[in-house]
Short mmCIF file of C-alpha atoms and ligand atoms in Angstrom, two decimals:
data_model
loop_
_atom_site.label_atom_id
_atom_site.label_comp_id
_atom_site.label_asym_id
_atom_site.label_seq_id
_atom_site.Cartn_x
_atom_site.Cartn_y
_atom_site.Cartn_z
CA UNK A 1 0.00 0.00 0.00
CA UNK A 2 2.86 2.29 0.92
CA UNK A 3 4.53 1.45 -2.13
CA UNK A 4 1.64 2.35 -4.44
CA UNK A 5 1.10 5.80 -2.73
CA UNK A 6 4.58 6.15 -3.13
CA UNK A 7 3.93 5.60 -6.80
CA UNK A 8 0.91 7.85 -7.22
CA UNK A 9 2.82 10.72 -6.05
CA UNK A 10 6.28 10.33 -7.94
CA UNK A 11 3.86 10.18 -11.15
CA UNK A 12 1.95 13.42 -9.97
CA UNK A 13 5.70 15.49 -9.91
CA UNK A 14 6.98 13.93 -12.77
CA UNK A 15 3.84 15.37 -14.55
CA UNK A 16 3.88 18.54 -12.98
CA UNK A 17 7.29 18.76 -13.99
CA UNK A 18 6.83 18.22 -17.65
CA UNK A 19 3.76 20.42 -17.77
CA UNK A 20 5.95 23.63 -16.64
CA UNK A 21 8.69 23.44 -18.72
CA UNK A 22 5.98 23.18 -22.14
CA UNK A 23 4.52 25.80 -20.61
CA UNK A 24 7.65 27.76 -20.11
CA UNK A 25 8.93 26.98 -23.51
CA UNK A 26 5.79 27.93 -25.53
CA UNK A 27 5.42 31.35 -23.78
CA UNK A 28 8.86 32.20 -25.24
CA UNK A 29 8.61 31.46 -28.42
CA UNK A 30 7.68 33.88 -30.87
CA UNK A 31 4.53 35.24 -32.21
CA UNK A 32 3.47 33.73 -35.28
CA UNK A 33 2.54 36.77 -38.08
CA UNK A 34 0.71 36.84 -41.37
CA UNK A 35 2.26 40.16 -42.46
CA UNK A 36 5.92 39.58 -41.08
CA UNK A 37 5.87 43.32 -41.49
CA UNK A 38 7.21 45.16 -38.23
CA UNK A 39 10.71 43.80 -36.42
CA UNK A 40 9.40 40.42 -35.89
CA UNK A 41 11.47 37.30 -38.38
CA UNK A 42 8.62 35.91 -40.75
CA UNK A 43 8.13 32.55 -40.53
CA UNK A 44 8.41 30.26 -43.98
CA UNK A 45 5.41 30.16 -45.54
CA UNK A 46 4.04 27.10 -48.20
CA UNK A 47 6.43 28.37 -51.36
CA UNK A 48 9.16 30.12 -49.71
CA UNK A 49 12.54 29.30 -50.43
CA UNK A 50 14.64 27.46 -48.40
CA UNK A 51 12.23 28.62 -45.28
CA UNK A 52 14.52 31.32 -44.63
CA UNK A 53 13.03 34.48 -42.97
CA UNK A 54 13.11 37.28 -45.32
CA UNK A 55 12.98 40.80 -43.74
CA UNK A 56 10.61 43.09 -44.44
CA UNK A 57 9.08 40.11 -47.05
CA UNK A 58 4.81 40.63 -47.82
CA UNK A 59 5.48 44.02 -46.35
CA UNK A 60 5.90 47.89 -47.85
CA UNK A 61 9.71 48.62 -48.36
CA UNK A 62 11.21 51.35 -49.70
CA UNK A 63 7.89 52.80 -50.77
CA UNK A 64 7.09 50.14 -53.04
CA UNK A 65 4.57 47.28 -52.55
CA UNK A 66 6.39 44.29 -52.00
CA UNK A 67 5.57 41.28 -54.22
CA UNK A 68 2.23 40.08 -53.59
CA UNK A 69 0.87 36.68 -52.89
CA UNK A 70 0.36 33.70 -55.62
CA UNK A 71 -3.44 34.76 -56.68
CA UNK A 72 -3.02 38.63 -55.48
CA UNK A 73 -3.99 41.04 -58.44
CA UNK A 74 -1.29 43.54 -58.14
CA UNK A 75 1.36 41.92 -60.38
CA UNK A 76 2.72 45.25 -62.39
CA UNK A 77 5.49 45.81 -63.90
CA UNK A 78 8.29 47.23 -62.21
CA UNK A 79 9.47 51.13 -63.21
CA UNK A 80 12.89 51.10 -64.97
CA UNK A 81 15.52 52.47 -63.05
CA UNK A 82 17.07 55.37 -64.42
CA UNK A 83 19.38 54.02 -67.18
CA UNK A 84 18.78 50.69 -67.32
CA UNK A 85 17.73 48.57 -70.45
CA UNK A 86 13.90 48.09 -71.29
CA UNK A 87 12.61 44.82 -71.54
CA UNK A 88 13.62 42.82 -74.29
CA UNK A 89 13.00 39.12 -75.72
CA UNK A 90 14.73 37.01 -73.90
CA UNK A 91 14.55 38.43 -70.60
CA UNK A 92 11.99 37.33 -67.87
CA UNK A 93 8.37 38.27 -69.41
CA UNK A 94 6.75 41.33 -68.60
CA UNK A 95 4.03 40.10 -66.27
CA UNK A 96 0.09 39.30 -67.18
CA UNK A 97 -1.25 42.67 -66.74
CA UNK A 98 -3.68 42.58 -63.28
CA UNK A 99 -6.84 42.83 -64.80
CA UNK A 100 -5.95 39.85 -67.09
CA UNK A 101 -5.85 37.33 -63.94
CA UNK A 102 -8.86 35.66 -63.62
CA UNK A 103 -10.49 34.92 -60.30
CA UNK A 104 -9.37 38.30 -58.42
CA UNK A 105 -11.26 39.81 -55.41
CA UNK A 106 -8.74 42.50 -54.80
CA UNK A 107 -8.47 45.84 -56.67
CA UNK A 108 -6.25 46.09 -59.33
CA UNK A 109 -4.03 49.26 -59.30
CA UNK A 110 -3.12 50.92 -62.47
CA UNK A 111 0.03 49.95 -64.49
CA UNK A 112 2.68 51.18 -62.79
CA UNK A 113 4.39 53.81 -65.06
CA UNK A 114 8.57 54.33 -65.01
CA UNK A 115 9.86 57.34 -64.06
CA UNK A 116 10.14 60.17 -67.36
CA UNK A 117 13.80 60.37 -67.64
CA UNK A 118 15.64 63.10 -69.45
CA UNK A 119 17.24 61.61 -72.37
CA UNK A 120 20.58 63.40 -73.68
CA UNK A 121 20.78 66.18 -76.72
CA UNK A 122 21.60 64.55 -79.50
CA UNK A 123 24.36 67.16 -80.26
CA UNK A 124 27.67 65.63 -79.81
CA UNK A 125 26.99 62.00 -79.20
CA UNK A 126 28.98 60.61 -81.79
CA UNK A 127 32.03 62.50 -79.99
CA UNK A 128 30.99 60.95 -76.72
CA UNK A 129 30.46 57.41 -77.66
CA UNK A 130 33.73 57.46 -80.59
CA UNK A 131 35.09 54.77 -77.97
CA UNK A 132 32.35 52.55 -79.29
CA UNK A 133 34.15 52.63 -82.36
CA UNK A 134 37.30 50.79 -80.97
CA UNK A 135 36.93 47.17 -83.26
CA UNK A 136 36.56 49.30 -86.06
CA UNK A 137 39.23 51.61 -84.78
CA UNK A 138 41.93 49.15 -84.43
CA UNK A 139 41.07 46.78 -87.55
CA UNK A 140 40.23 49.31 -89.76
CA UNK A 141 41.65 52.66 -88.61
CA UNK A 142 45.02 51.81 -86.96
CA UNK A 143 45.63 48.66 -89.68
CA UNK A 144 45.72 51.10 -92.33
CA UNK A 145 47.53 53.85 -90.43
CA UNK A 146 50.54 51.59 -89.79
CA UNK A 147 50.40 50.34 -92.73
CA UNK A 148 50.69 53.57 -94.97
CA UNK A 149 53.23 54.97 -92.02
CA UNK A 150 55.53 52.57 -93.26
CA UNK A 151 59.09 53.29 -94.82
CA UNK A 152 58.38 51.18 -97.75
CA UNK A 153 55.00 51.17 -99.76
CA UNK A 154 55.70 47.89 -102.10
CA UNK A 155 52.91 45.59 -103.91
CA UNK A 156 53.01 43.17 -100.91
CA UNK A 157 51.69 46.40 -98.06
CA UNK A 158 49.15 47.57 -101.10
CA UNK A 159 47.51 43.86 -100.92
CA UNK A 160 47.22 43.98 -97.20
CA UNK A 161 45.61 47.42 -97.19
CA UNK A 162 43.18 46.18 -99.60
CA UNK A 163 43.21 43.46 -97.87
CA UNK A 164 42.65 45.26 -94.42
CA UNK A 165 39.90 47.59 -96.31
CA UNK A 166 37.61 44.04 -97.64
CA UNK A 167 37.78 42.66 -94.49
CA UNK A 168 36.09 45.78 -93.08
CA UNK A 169 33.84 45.28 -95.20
CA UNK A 170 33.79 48.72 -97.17
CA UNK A 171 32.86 47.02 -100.57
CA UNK A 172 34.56 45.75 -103.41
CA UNK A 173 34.31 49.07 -105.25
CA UNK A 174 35.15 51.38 -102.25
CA UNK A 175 37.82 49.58 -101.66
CA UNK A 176 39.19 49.77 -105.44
CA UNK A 177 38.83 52.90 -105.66
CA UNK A 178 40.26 53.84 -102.18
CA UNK A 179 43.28 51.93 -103.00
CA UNK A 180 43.78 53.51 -106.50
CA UNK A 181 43.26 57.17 -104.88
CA UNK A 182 46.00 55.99 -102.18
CA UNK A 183 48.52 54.96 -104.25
CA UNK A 184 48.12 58.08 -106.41
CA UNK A 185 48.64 60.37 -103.80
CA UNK A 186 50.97 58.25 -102.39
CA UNK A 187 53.10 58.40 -106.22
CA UNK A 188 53.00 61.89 -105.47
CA UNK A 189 54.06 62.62 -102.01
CA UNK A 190 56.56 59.52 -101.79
CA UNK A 191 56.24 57.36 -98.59
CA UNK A 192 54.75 59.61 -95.28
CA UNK A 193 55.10 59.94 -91.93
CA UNK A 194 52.04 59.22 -89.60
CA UNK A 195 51.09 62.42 -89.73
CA UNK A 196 50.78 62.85 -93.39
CA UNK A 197 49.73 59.30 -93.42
CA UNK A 198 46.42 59.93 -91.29
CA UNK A 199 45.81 63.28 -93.22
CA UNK A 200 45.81 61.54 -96.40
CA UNK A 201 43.22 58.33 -95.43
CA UNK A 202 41.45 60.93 -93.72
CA UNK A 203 40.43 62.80 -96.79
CA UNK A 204 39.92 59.55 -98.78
CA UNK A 205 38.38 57.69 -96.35
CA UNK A 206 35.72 60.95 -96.18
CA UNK A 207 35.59 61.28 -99.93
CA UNK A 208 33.66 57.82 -100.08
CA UNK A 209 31.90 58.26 -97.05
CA UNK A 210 30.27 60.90 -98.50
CA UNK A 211 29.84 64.65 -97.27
CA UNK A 212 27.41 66.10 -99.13
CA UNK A 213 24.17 63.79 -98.45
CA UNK A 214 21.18 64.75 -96.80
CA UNK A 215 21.53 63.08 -93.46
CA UNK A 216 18.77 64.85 -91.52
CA UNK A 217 15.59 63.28 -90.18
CA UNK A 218 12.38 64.55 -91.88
CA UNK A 219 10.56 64.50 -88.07
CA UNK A 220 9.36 67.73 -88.53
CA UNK A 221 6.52 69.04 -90.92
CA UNK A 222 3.99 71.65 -91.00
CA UNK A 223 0.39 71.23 -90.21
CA UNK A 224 0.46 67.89 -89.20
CA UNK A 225 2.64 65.33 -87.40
CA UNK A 226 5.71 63.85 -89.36
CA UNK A 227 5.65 59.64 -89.92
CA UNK A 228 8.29 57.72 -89.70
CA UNK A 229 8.46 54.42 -90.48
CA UNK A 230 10.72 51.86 -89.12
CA UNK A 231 11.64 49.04 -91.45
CA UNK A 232 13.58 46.07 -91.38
CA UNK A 233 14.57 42.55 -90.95
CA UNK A 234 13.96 40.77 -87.08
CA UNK A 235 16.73 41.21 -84.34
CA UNK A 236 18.02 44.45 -85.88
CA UNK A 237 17.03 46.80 -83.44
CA UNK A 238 14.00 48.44 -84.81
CA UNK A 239 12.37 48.30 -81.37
CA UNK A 240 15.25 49.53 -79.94
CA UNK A 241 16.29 52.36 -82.54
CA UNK A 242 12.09 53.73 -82.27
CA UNK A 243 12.44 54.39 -78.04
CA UNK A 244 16.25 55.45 -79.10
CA UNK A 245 14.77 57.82 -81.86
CA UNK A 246 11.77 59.32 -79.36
CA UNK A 247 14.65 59.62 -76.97
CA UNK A 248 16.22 62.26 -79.20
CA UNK A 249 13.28 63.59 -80.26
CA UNK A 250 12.26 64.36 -77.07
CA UNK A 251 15.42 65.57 -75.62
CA UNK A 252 15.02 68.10 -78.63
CA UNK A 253 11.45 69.51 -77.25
CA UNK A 254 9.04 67.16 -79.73
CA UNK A 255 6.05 65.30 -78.48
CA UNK A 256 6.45 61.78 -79.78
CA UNK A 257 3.07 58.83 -80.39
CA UNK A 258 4.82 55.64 -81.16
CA UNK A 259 3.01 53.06 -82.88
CA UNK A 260 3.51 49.44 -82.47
CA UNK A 261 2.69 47.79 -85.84
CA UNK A 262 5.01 44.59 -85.04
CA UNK A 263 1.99 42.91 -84.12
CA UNK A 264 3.62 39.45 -84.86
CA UNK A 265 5.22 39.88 -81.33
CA UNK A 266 3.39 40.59 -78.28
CA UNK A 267 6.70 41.54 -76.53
CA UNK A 268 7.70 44.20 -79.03
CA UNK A 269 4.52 45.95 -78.00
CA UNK A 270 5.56 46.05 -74.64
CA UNK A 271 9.02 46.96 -75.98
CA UNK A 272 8.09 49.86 -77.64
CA UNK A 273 5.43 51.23 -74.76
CA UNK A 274 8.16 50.74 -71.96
CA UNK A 275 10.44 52.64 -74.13
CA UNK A 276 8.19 55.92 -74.99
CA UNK A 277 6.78 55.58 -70.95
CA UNK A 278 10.17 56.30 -70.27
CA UNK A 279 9.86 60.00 -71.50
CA UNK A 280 6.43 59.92 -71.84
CA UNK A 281 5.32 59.29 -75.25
CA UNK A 282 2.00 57.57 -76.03
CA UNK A 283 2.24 54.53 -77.61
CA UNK A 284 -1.17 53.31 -79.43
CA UNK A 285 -0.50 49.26 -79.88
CA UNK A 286 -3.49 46.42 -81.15
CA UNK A 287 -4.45 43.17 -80.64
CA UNK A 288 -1.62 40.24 -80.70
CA UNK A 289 -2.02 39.30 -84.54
CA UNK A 290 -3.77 41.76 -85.46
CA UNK A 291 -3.62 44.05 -88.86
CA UNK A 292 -0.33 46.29 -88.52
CA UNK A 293 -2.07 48.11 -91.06
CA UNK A 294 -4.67 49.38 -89.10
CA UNK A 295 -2.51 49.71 -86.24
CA UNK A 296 -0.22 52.50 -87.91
CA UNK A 297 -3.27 53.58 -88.91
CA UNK A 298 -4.49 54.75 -85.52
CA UNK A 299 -0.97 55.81 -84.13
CA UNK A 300 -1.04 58.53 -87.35
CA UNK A 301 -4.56 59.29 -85.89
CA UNK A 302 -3.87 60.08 -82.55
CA UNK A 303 -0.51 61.71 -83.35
CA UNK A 304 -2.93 64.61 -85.38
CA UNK A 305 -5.38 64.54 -82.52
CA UNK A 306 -3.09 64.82 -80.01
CA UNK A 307 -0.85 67.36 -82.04
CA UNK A 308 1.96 65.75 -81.90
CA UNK A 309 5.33 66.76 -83.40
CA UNK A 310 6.49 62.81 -84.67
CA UNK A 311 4.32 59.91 -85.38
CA UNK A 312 6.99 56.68 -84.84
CA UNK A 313 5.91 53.29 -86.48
CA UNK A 314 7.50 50.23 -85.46
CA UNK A 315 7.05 47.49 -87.82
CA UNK A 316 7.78 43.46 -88.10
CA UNK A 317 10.93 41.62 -88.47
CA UNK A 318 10.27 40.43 -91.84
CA UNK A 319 12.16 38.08 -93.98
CA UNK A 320 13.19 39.62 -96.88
CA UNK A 321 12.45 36.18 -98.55
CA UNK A 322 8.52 36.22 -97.45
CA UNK A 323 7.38 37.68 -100.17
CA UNK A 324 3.97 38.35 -98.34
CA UNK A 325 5.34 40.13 -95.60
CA UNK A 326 6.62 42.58 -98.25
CA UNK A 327 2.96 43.32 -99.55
CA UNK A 328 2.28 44.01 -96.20
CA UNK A 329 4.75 46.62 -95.27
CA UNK A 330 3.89 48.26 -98.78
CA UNK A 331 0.31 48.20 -97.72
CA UNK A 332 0.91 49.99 -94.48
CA UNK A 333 3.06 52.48 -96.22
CA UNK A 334 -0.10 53.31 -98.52
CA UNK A 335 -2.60 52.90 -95.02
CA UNK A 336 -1.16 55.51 -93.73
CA UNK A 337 -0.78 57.28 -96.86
CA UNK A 338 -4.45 57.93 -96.01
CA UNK A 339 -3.54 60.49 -93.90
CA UNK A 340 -0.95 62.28 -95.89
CA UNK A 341 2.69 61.38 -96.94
CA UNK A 342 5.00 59.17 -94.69
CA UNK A 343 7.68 61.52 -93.99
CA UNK A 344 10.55 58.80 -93.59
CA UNK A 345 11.33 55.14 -93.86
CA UNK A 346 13.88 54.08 -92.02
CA UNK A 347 15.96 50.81 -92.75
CA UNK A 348 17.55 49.15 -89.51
CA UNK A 349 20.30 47.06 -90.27
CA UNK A 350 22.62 45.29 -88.14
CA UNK A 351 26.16 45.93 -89.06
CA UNK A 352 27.65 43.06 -87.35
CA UNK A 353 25.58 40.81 -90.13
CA UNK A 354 28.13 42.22 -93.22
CA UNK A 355 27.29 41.98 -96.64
CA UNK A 356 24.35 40.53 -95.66
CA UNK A 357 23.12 43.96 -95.02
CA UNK A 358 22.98 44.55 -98.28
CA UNK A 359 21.60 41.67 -99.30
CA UNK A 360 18.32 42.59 -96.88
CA UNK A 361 18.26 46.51 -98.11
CA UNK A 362 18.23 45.67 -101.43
CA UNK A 363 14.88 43.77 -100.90
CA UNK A 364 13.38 46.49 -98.88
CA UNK A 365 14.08 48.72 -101.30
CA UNK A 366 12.15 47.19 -103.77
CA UNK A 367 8.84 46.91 -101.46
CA UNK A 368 9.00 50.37 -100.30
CA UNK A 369 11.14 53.50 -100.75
CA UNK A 370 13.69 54.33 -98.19
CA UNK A 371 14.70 57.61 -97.57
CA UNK A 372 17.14 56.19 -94.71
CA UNK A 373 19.80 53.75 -92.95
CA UNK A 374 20.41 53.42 -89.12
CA UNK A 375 22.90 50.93 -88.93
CA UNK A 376 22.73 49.56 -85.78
CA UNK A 377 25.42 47.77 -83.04
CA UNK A 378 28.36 48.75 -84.71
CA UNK A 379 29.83 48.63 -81.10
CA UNK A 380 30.09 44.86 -81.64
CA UNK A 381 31.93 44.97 -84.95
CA UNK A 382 35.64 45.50 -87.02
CA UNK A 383 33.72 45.87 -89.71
CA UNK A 384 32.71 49.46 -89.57
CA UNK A 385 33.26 49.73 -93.69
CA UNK A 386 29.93 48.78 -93.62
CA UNK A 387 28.84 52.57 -93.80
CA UNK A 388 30.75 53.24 -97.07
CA UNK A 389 29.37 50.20 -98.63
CA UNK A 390 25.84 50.42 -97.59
CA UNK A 391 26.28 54.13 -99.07
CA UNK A 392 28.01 53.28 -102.39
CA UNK A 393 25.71 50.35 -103.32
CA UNK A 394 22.64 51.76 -102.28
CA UNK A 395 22.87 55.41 -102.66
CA UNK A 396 20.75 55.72 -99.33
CA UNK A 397 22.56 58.08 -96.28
CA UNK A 398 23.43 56.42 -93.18
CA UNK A 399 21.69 58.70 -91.15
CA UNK A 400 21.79 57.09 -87.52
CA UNK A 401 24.36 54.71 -85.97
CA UNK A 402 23.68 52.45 -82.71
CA UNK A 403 26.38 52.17 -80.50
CA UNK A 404 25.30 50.17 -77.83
CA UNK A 405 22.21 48.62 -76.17
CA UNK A 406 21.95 51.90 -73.17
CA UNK A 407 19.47 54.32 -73.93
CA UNK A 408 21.21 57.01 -75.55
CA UNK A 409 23.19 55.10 -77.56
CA UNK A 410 22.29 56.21 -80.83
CA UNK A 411 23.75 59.44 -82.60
CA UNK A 412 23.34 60.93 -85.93
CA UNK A 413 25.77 60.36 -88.17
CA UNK A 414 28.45 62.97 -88.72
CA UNK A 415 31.21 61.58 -91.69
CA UNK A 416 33.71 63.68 -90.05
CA UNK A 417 33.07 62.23 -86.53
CA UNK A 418 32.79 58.75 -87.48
CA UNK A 419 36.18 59.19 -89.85
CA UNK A 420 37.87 60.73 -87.08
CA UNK A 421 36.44 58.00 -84.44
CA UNK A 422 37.64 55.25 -86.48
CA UNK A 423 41.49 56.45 -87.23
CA UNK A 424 41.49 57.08 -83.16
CA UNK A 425 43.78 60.14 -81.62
CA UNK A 426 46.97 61.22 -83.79
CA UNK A 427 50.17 59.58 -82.14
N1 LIG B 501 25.16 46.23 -78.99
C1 LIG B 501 24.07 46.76 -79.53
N2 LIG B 501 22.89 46.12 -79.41
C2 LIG B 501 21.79 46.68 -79.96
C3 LIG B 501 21.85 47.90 -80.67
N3 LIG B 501 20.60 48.17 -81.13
C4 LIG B 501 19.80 47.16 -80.70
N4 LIG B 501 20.50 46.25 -80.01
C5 LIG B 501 20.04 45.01 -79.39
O1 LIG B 501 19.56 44.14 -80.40
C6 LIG B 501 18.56 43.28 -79.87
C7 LIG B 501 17.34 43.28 -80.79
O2 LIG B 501 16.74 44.55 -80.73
P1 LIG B 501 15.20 44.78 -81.07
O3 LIG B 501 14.97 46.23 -81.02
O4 LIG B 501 14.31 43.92 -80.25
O5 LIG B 501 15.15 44.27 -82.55
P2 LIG B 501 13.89 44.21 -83.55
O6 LIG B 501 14.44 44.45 -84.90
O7 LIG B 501 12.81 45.11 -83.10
O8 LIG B 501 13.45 42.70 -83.39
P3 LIG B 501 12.04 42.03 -83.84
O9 LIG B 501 10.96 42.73 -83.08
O10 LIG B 501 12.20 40.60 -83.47
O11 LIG B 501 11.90 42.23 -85.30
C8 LIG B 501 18.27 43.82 -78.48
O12 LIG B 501 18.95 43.03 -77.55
C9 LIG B 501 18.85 45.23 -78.48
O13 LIG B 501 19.24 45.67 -77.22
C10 LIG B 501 23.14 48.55 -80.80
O14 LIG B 501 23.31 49.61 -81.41
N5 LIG B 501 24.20 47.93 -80.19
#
């Protein structure tokens, strides 16, 4: 009997026991939170990674609504930070805009617009970005300078400068007739220094570049709004050159409506409306497949109701091979039309593709008539002949050069500035 009271009472303290230190542990842990917001760690919720606590996660931070939960209706698009690249293909999607998601309780906030930047005067650019020009610079500028510096000026040094001048691709007839002029002046002087070197491709170099050509934009017209129209195969940066185009436009005072007849592409739309958000121009955009036609249409429409200085159109990447694609960009040409002339057609073409180029332009050429080349990402290439050979065999003006993928990386073209970029400083 004594044993089993004994018994009975070691079991009531061992229970006691155990029931204060739960007790004692549960009081200190911490408070769970749905928010995590305040100082408190959140605790991993179904989808986290990894469990670990994220500060500030589900809250507000930094002024800006954090992401929201899987089923929320505020997924926007994040504002571009000053300077950085828009959206392009490739990167992560632009998300579903809110209103699209279906089954949504919340309200949905209106797209979140990007800051207006201040894009920089055109003036000048070319100057500022010449160190874009460096592959070209050193293959084409610096091969020839060393090799006309030379003491000697025999057959085998005239092969490698033509040599140096094809590779560039500046054309089989540029470069005859460069070489020719060279040598002549070369018969003349005897073999130069550097500095009469330089002087001399200078002059020649500008002599087939071409001074004398109408290189401005036609953005500008009385009465009504001026149309451009961007043309050209996919990947060359026609997206890119249009926001690069209302960037300079802008900077100059104009009020831009870009229009996004690439309706082949969803994410060109976007693109093109990130771009002009990003010094507030308008962009008028239809459905995904719809008639690009009709689209440019519109943009020309608003651009006179709105009074706008520059109607941009952004069309397709079209093969030049698709013969129906062709039609098409003739048939926007005369949609437009509708409303009065189209002011200037703009060929994009990507320098780093070569001859090719010219393979492409020659095409466009016959489906529409350009008044225009930007040649585009000549950062990325030696082969910065491409501007005298796109000139000589076309007989259309280079009138814009890309120089990178950053905002304001497009500059008229200046001959001078683009001779004087690619032979680099004087020794
Ligand atoms: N390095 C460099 N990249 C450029 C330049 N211009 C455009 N790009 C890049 O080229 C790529 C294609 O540009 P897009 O503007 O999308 O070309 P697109 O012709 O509109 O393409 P589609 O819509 O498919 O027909 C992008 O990654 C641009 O950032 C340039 O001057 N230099």
């Amino acid at each position: 009997m004594e044993l089993l009271i004994l018994i009975v009472v070691i079991s009531v303290v061992a229970v006691a026991t155990i029931g204060f230190v739960v007790g004692s542990a549960v009081r200190r842990r911490p408070r769970r939170t749905l928010t995590g917001g305040g100082t408190e760690p959140r605790l991993p919720a179904a989808g986290d990674d990894g469990g670990q606590p994220r500060p500030g996660a589900g809250g507000i931070e930094g002024g800006r609504a954090s992401p929201p939960a899987a089923g929320a209706a505020t997924i926007e698009p994040a504002p571009a930070a000053p300077g950085a690249a828009p959206q392009v293909e490739g990167e992560a999607p632009t998300p579903a805009p809110a209103a699209a998601v279906e089954g949504v309780a919340a309200p949905v906030p209106p797209r979140q617009r990007p800051p207006v930047e201040t894009p920089a005067p055109a003036a000048g650019r070319l100057v500022r970005l010449r160190l874009r020009l460096s592959r070209s610079q050193s293959a084409l500028g610096r091969g020839l300078l060393s090799l006309l510096s030379g003491d000697r000026l025999d057959e085998e040094t005239w092969e490698d400068v033509e040599a140096t001048l094809l590779v560039a691709d500046v054309g089989v007839t540029a470069t005859s007739e460069l070489v020719a002029a060279l040598r002549e002046r070369t018969k003349v002087l005897g073999a130069s220094g550097p500095d009469q070197a330089r002087a001399m491709l200078r002059d020649e170099l500008l002599a087939q570049v071409g001074t004398t050509a109408d290189r401005s934009l036609r953005t500008s017209v009385p009465d009504r709004p001026a149309v451009v129209l961007v043309v050209g195969v996919n990947g060359t940066g026609k997206t890119t050159t249009c926001g690069k185009i209302a960037r300079l436009l802008v900077a100059d005072g104009r009020t831009v409506v870009l229009g996004a007849a690439d309706t082949f592409r969803a994410a060109a739309a976007d693109q093109l409306q990130t771009w002009g958000e990003r010094v507030g121009a308008e962009t008028v955009r239809g459905a995904e497949g719809g008639d690009p036609a009709s689209v440019a249409f519109d943009a020309v429409k608003r651009g006179i109701e709105s009074r706008a200085d520059t109607v941009l159109i952004d069309t397709a990447g079209r093969l030049h091979t698709k013969t129906g694609l062709m039609d098409e960009l003739a048939k926007i040409k005369r949609v437009v039309g509708k409303h009065g002339p189209v002011d200037e057609v703009l060929l994009v073409l990507d320098a780093t593709t070569g001859q090719n180029a010219l393979v492409q332009a020659r095409v466009f050429t016959e489906a529409v008539e350009l008044s225009g080349v930007v040649l585009t990402k000549l950062d990325g290439t030696a082969k910065g002949g491409i501007v005298i050979a796109v000139q000589r065999e076309l007989g259309i003006p280079v009138k814009l050069i890309g120089l990178g993928e950053g905002p304001d990386d497009l500059a008229p073209f200046e001959p001078e500035a683009f001779v004087d970029a690619l032979l680099g400083e004087p020794a």
